[in-house]
mmCIF file of C-alpha atoms and ligand atoms in Angstrom:
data_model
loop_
_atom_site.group_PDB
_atom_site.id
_atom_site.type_symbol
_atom_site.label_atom_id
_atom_site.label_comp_id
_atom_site.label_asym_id
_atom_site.label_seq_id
_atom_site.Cartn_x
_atom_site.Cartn_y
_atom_site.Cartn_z
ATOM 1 C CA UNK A 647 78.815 99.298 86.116
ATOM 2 C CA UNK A 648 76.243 100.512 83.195
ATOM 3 C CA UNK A 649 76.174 104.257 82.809
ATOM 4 C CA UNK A 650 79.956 105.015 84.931
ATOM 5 C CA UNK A 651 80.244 108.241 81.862
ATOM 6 C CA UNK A 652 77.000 109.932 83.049
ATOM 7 C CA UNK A 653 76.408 112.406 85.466
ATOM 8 C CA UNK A 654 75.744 109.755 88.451
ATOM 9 C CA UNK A 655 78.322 107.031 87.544
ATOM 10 C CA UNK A 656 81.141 109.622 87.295
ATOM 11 C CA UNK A 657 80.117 109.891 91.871
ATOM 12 C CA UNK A 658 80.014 106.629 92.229
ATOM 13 C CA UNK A 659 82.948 105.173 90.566
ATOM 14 C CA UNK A 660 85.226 107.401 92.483
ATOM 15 C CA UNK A 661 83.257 106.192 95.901
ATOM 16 C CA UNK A 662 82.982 103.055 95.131
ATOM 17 C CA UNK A 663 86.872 102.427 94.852
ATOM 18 C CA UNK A 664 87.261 104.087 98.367
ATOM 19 C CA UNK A 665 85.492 101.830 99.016
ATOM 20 C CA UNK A 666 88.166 98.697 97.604
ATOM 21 C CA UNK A 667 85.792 97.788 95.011
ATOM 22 C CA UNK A 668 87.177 97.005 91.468
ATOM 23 C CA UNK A 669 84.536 98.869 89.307
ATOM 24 C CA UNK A 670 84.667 97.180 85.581
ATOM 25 C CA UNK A 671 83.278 100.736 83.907
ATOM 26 C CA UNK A 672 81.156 100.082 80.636
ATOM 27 C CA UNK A 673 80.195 102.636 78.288
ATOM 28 C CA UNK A 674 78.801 102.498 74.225
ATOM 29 C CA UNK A 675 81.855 104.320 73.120
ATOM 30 C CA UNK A 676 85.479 102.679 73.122
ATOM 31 C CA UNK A 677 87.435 103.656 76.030
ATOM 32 C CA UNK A 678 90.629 102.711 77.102
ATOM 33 C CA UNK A 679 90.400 100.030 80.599
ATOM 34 C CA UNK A 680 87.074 100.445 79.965
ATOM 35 C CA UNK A 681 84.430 97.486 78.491
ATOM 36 C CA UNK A 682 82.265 98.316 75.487
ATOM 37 C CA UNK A 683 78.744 97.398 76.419
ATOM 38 C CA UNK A 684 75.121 98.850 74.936
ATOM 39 C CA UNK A 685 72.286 97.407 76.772
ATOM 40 C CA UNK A 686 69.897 97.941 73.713
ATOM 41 C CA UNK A 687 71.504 95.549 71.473
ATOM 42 C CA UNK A 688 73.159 93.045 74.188
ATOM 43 C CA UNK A 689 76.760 93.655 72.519
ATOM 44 C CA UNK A 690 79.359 93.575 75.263
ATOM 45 C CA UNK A 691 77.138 92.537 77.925
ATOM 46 C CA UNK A 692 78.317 89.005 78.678
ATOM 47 C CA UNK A 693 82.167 90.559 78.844
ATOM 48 C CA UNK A 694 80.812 93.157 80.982
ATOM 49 C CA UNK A 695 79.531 90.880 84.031
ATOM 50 C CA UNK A 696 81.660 88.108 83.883
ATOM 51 C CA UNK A 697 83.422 87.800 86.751
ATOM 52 C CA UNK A 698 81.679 90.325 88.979
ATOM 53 C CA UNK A 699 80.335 90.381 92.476
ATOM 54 C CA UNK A 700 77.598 92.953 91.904
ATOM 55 C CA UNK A 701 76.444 95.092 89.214
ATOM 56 C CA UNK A 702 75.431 98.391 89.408
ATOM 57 C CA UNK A 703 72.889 99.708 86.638
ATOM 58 C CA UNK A 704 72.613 102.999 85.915
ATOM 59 C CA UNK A 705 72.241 103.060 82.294
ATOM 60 C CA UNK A 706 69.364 105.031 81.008
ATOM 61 C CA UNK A 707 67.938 106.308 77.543
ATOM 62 C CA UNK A 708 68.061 110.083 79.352
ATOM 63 C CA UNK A 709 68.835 112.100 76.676
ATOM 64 C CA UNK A 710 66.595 110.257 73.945
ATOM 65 C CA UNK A 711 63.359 109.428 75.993
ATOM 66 C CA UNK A 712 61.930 107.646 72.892
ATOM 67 C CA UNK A 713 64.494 104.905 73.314
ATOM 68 C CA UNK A 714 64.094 103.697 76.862
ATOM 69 C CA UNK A 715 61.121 101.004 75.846
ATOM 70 C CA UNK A 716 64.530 99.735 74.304
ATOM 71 C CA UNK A 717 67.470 100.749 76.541
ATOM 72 C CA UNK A 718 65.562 101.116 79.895
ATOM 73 C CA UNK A 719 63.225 98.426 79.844
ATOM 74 C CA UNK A 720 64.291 95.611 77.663
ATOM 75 C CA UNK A 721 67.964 96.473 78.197
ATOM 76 C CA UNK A 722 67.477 96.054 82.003
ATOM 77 C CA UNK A 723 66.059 93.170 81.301
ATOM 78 C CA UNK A 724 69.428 91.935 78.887
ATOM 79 C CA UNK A 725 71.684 92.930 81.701
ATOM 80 C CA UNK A 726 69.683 91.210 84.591
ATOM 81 C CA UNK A 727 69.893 87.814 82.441
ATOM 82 C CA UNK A 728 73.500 88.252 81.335
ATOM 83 C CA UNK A 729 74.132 88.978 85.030
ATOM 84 C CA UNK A 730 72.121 85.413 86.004
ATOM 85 C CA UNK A 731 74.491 83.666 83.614
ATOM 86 C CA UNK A 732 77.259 85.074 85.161
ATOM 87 C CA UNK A 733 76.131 84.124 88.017
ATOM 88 C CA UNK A 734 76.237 87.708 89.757
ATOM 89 C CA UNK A 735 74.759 87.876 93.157
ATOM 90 C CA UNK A 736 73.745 91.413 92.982
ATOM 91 C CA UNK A 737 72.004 94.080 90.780
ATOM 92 C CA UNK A 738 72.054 97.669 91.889
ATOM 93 C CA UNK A 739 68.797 99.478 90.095
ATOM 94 C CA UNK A 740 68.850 103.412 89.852
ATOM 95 C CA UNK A 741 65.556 104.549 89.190
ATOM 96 C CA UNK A 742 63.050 108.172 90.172
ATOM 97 C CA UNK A 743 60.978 109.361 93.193
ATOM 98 C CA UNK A 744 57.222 109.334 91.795
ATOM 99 C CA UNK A 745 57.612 107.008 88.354
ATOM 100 C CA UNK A 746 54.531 105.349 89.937
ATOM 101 C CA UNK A 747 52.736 108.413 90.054
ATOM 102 C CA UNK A 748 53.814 110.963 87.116
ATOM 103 C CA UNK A 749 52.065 109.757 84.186
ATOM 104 C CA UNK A 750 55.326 110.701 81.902
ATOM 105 C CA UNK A 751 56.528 108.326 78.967
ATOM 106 C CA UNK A 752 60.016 107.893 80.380
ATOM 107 C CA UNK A 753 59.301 107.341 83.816
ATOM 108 C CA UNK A 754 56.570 104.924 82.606
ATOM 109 C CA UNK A 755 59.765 102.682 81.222
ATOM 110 C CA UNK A 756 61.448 103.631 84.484
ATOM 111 C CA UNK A 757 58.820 101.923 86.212
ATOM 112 C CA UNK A 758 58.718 99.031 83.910
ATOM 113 C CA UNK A 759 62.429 98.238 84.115
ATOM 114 C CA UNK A 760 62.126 97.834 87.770
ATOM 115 C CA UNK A 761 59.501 95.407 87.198
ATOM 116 C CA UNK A 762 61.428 93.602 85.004
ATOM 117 C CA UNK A 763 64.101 93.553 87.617
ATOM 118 C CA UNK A 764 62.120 92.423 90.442
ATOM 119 C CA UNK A 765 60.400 89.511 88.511
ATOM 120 C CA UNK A 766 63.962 88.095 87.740
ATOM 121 C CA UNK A 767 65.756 85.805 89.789
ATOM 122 C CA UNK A 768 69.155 87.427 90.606
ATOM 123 C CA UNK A 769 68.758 89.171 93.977
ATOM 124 C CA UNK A 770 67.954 93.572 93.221
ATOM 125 C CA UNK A 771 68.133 96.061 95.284
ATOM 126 C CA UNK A 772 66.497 99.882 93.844
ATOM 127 C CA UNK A 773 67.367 103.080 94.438
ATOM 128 C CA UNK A 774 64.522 105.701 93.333
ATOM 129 C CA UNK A 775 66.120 109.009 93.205
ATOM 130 C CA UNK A 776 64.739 112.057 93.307
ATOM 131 C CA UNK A 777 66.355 115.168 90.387
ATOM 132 C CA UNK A 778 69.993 115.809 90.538
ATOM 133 C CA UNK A 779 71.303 119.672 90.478
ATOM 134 C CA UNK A 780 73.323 118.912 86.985
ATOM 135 C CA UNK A 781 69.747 117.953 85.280
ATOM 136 C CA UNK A 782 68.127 121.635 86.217
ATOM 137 C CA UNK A 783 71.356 123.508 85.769
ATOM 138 C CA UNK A 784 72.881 122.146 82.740
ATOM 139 C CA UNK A 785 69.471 120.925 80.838
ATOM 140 C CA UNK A 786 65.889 122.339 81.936
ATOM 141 C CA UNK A 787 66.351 125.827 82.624
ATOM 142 C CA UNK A 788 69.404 126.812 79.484
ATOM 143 C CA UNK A 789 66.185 125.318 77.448
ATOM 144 C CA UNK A 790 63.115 127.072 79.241
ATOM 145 C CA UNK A 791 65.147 130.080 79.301
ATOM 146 C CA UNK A 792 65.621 130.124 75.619
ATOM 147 C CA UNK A 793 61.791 131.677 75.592
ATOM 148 C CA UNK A 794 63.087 134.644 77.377
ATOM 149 C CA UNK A 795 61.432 134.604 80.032
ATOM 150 C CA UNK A 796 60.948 131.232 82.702
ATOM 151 C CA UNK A 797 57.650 129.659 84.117
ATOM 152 C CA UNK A 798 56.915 128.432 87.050
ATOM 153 C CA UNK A 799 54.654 126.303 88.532
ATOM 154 C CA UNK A 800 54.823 127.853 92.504
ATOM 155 C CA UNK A 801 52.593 124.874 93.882
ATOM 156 C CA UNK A 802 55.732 122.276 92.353
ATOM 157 C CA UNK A 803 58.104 121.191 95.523
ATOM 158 C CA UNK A 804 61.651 119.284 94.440
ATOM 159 C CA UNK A 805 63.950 117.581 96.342
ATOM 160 C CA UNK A 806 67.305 117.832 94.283
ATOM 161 C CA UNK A 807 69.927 115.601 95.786
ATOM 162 C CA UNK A 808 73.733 115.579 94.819
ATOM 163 C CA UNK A 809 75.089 112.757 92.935
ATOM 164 C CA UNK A 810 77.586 112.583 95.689
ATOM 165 C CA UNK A 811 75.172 111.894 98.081
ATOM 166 C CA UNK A 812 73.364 109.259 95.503
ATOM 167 C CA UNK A 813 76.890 107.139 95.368
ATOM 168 C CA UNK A 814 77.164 107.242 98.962
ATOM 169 C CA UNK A 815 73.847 105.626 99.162
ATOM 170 C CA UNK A 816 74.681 103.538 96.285
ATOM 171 C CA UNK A 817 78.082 102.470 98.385
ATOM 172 C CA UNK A 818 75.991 101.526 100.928
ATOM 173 C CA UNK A 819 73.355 99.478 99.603
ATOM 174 C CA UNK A 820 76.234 97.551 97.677
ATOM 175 C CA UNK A 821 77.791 96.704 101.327
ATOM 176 C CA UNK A 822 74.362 95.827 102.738
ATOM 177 C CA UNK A 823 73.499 93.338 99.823
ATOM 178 C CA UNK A 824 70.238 92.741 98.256
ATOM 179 C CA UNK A 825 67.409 93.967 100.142
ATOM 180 C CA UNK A 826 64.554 93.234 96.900
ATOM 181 C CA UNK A 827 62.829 96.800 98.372
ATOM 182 C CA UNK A 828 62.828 99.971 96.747
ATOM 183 C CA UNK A 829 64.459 103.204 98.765
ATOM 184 C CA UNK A 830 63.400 106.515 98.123
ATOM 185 C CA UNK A 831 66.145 108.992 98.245
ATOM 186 C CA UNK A 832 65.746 112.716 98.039
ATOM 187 C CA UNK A 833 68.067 116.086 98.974
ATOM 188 C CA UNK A 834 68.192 117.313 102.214
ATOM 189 C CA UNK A 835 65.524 120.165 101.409
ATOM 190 C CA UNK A 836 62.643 120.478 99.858
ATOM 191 C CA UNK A 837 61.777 123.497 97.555
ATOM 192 C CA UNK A 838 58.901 125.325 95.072
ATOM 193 C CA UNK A 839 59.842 125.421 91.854
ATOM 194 C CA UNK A 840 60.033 129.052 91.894
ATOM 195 C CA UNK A 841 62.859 129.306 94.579
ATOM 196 C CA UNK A 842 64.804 126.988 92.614
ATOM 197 C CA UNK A 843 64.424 129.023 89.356
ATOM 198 C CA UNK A 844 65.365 132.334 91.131
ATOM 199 C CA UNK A 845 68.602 131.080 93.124
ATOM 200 C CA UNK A 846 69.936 129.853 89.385
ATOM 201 C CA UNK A 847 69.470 133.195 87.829
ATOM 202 C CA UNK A 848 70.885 134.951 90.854
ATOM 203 C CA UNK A 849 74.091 132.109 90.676
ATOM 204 C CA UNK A 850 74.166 132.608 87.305
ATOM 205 C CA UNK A 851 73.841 136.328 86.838
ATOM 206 C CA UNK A 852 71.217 135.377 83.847
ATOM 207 C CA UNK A 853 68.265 138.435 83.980
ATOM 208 C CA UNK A 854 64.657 136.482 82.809
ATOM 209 C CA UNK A 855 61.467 137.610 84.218
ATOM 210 C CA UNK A 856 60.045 134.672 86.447
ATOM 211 C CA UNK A 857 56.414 133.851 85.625
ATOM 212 C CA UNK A 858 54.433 131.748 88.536
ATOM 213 C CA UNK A 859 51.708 129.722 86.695
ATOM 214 C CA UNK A 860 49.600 127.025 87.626
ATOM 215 C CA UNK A 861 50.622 124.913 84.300
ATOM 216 C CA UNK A 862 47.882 122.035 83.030
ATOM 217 C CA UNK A 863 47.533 118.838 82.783
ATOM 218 C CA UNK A 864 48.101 115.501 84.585
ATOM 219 C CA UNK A 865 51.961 115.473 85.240
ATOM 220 C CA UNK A 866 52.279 118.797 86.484
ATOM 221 C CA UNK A 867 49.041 117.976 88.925
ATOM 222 C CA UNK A 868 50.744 114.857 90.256
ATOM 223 C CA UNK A 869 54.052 117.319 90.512
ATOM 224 C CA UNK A 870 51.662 119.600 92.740
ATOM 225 C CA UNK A 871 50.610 116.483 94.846
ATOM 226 C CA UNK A 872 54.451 115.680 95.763
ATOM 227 C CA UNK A 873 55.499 113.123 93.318
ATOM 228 C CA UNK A 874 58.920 114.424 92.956
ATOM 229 C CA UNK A 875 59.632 114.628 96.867
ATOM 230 C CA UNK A 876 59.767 112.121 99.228
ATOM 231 C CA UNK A 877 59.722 112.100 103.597
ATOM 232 C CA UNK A 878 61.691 108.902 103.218
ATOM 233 C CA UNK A 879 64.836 108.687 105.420
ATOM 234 C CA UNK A 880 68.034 109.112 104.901
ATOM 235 C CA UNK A 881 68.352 112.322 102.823
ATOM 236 C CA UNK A 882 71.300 113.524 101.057
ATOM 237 C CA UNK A 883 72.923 116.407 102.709
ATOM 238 C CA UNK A 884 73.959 119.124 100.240
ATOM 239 C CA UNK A 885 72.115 121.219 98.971
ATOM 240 C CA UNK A 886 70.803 123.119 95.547
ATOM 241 C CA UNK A 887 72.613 126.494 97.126
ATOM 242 C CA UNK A 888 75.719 124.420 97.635
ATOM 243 C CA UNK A 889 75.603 123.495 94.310
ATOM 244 C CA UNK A 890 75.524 126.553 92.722
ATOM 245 C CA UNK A 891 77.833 128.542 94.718
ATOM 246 C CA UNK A 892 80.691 125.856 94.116
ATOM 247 C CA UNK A 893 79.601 125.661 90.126
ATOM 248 C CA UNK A 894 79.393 129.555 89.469
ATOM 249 C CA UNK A 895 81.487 131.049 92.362
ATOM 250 C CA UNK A 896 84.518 132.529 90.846
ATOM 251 C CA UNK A 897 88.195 131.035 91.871
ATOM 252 C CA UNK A 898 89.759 133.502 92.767
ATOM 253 C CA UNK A 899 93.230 133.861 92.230
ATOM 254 C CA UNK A 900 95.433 133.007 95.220
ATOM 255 C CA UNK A 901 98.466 134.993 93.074
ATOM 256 C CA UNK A 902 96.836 138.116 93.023
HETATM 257 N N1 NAP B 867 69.380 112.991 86.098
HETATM 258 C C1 NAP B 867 68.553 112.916 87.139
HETATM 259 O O1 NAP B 867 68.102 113.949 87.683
HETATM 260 C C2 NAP B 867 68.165 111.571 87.697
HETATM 261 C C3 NAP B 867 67.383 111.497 88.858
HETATM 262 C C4 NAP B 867 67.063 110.239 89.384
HETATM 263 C C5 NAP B 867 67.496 109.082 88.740
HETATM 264 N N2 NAP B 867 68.220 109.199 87.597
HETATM 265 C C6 NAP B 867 68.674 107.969 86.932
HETATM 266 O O2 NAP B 867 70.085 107.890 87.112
HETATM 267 C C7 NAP B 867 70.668 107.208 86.010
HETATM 268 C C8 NAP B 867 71.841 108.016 85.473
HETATM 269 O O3 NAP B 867 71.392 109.307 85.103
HETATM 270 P P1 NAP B 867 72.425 110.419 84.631
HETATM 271 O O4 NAP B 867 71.749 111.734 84.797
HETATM 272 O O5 NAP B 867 73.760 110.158 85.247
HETATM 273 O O6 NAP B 867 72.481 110.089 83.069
HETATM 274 P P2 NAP B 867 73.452 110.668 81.945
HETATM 275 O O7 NAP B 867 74.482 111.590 82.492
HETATM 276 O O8 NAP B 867 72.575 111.172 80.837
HETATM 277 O O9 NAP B 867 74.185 109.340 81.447
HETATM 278 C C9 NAP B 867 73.474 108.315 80.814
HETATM 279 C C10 NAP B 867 74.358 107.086 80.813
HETATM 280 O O10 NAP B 867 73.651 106.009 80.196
HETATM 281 C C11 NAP B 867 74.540 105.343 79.329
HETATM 282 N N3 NAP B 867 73.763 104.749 78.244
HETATM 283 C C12 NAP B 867 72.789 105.338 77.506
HETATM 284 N N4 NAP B 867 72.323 104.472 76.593
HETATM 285 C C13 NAP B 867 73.014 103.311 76.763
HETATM 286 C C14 NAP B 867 72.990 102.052 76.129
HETATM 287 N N5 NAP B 867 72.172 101.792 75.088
HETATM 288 N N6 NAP B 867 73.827 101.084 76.571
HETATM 289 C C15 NAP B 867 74.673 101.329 77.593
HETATM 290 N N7 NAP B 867 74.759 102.514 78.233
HETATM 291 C C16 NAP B 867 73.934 103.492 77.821
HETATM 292 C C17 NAP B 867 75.512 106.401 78.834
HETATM 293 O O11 NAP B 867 76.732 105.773 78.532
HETATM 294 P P3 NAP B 867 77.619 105.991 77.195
HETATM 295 O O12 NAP B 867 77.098 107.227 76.514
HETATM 296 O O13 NAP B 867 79.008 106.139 77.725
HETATM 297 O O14 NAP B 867 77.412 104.744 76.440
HETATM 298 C C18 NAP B 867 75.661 107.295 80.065
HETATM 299 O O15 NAP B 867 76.713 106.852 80.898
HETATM 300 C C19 NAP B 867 69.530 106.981 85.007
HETATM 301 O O16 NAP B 867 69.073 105.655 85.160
HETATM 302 C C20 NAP B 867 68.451 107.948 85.433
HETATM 303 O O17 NAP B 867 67.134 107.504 85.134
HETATM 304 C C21 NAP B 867 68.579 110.402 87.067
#
């Protein structure tokens, strides 16, 4: 597995070996039982697949968008063909609701390393997710709150879904075997961006005055048309409010 350090591969190892799989983890940095792999330069790769059943690539330039053309789209496309030498029979994609219709740089190379996946020969299977909780906790909104105050967009819906629910998707497209489709696969509710914004602040106790603002340009317009949500069935089944209430809701102290 590409990516088992990240936000989603730390779900799905865990399910995956409830599942009796042996998950070979791979990561850029050395790590004991683990294999040293980096899809942009192709080091590790062949030690990475050898051997394996199925692959499961999630593996993504996500915190330096400028590198995907490199780690997204012609890394996919190293892994695929060390896979194919290996003789792997299966290649688990993660990719994004909307790529095809948010005009964004990164989800441009999203899109393109699923092209480069389905025009290969070993059998694919791709999972377009929709935006985890972690991402708009832990990233987005510490930064957009940073101005003082947050803006919203109230005509943007999301669809977060939990990791958790991700892997158990992930578990089961592994047991079905290639299918060569793409799945959408969103959260069990959809949302404005505005409700989102405001349930964080309340779980987080933060005080910023909320703006609502129709923002410009072309990705927040396909944002407005639905790109981030999908109708697609199955959902995931917990929820942003779940989230938050078991990330900021005190222990308490069973001693006391
Ligand atoms: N975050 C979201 O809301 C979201 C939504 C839908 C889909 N996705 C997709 O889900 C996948 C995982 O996202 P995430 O949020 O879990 O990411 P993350 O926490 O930022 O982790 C990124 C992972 O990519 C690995 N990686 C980065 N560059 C690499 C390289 N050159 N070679 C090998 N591994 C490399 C990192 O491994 P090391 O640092 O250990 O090498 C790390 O495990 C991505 O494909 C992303 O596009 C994310």
């Amino acid at each position: 597995m590409t990516g088992a350090s990240g936000v989603l591969g730390r779900a799905v190892v865990p399910r995956l070996e409830e599942d009796g799989h042996e998950v070979r983890r791979t990561s850029r940095r050395p790590r004991a039982g683990w294999v040293r792999a980096d899809v942009a330069t192709g080091k590790g790769l062949a030690e990475a697949v050898a051997g394996m059943d199925a692959v499961v690539h999630l593996a993504s330039a996500t915190r330096q968008y400028r590198k995907a053309g490199e780690v997204d789209v012609a890394g996919t496309r190293r892994l695929a063909s060390a896979a194919e030498r290996a003789g792997v029979r299966h290649l688990v994609y993660i990719s994004i609701v909307g790529i095809d219709r948010i005009p964004f740089g990164y989800y441009r190379h999203k899109l393109a390393a699923e092209k480069v996946l389905q025009a290969r020969p070993i059998p694919w299977s791709i999972l377009r997710a929709t935006q985890f909780p972690q991402l708009v906790d832990e990233r987005f909104l510490p930064l957009a709150s940073r101005l003082g105050v947050l803006v919203a967009d109230p005509g943007i819906a999301v669809q977060l879904v939990d990791p958790r629910d991700v892997a158990d998707r992930i578990a089961v497209l592994l047991a079905a075997g290639p299918s060569r489709q793409v799945e959408n696969f969103g959260g069990p509710e959809v949302e404005t961006s505005e409700e989102i914004v405001r349930a964080w602040l309340r779980a987080t106790g933060k005080r910023r005055p909320v703006f609502s603002l129709r923002l410009p340009g072309k990705t927040p317009r396909a944002m407005r048309e639905g790109a981030l949500t999908t109708t697609d069935q199955p959902t995931g089944t917990r929820t942003w409010r779940a989230y938050l209430a078991e990330r900021y809701t005190p222990v308490r102290d069973s001693q006391a």
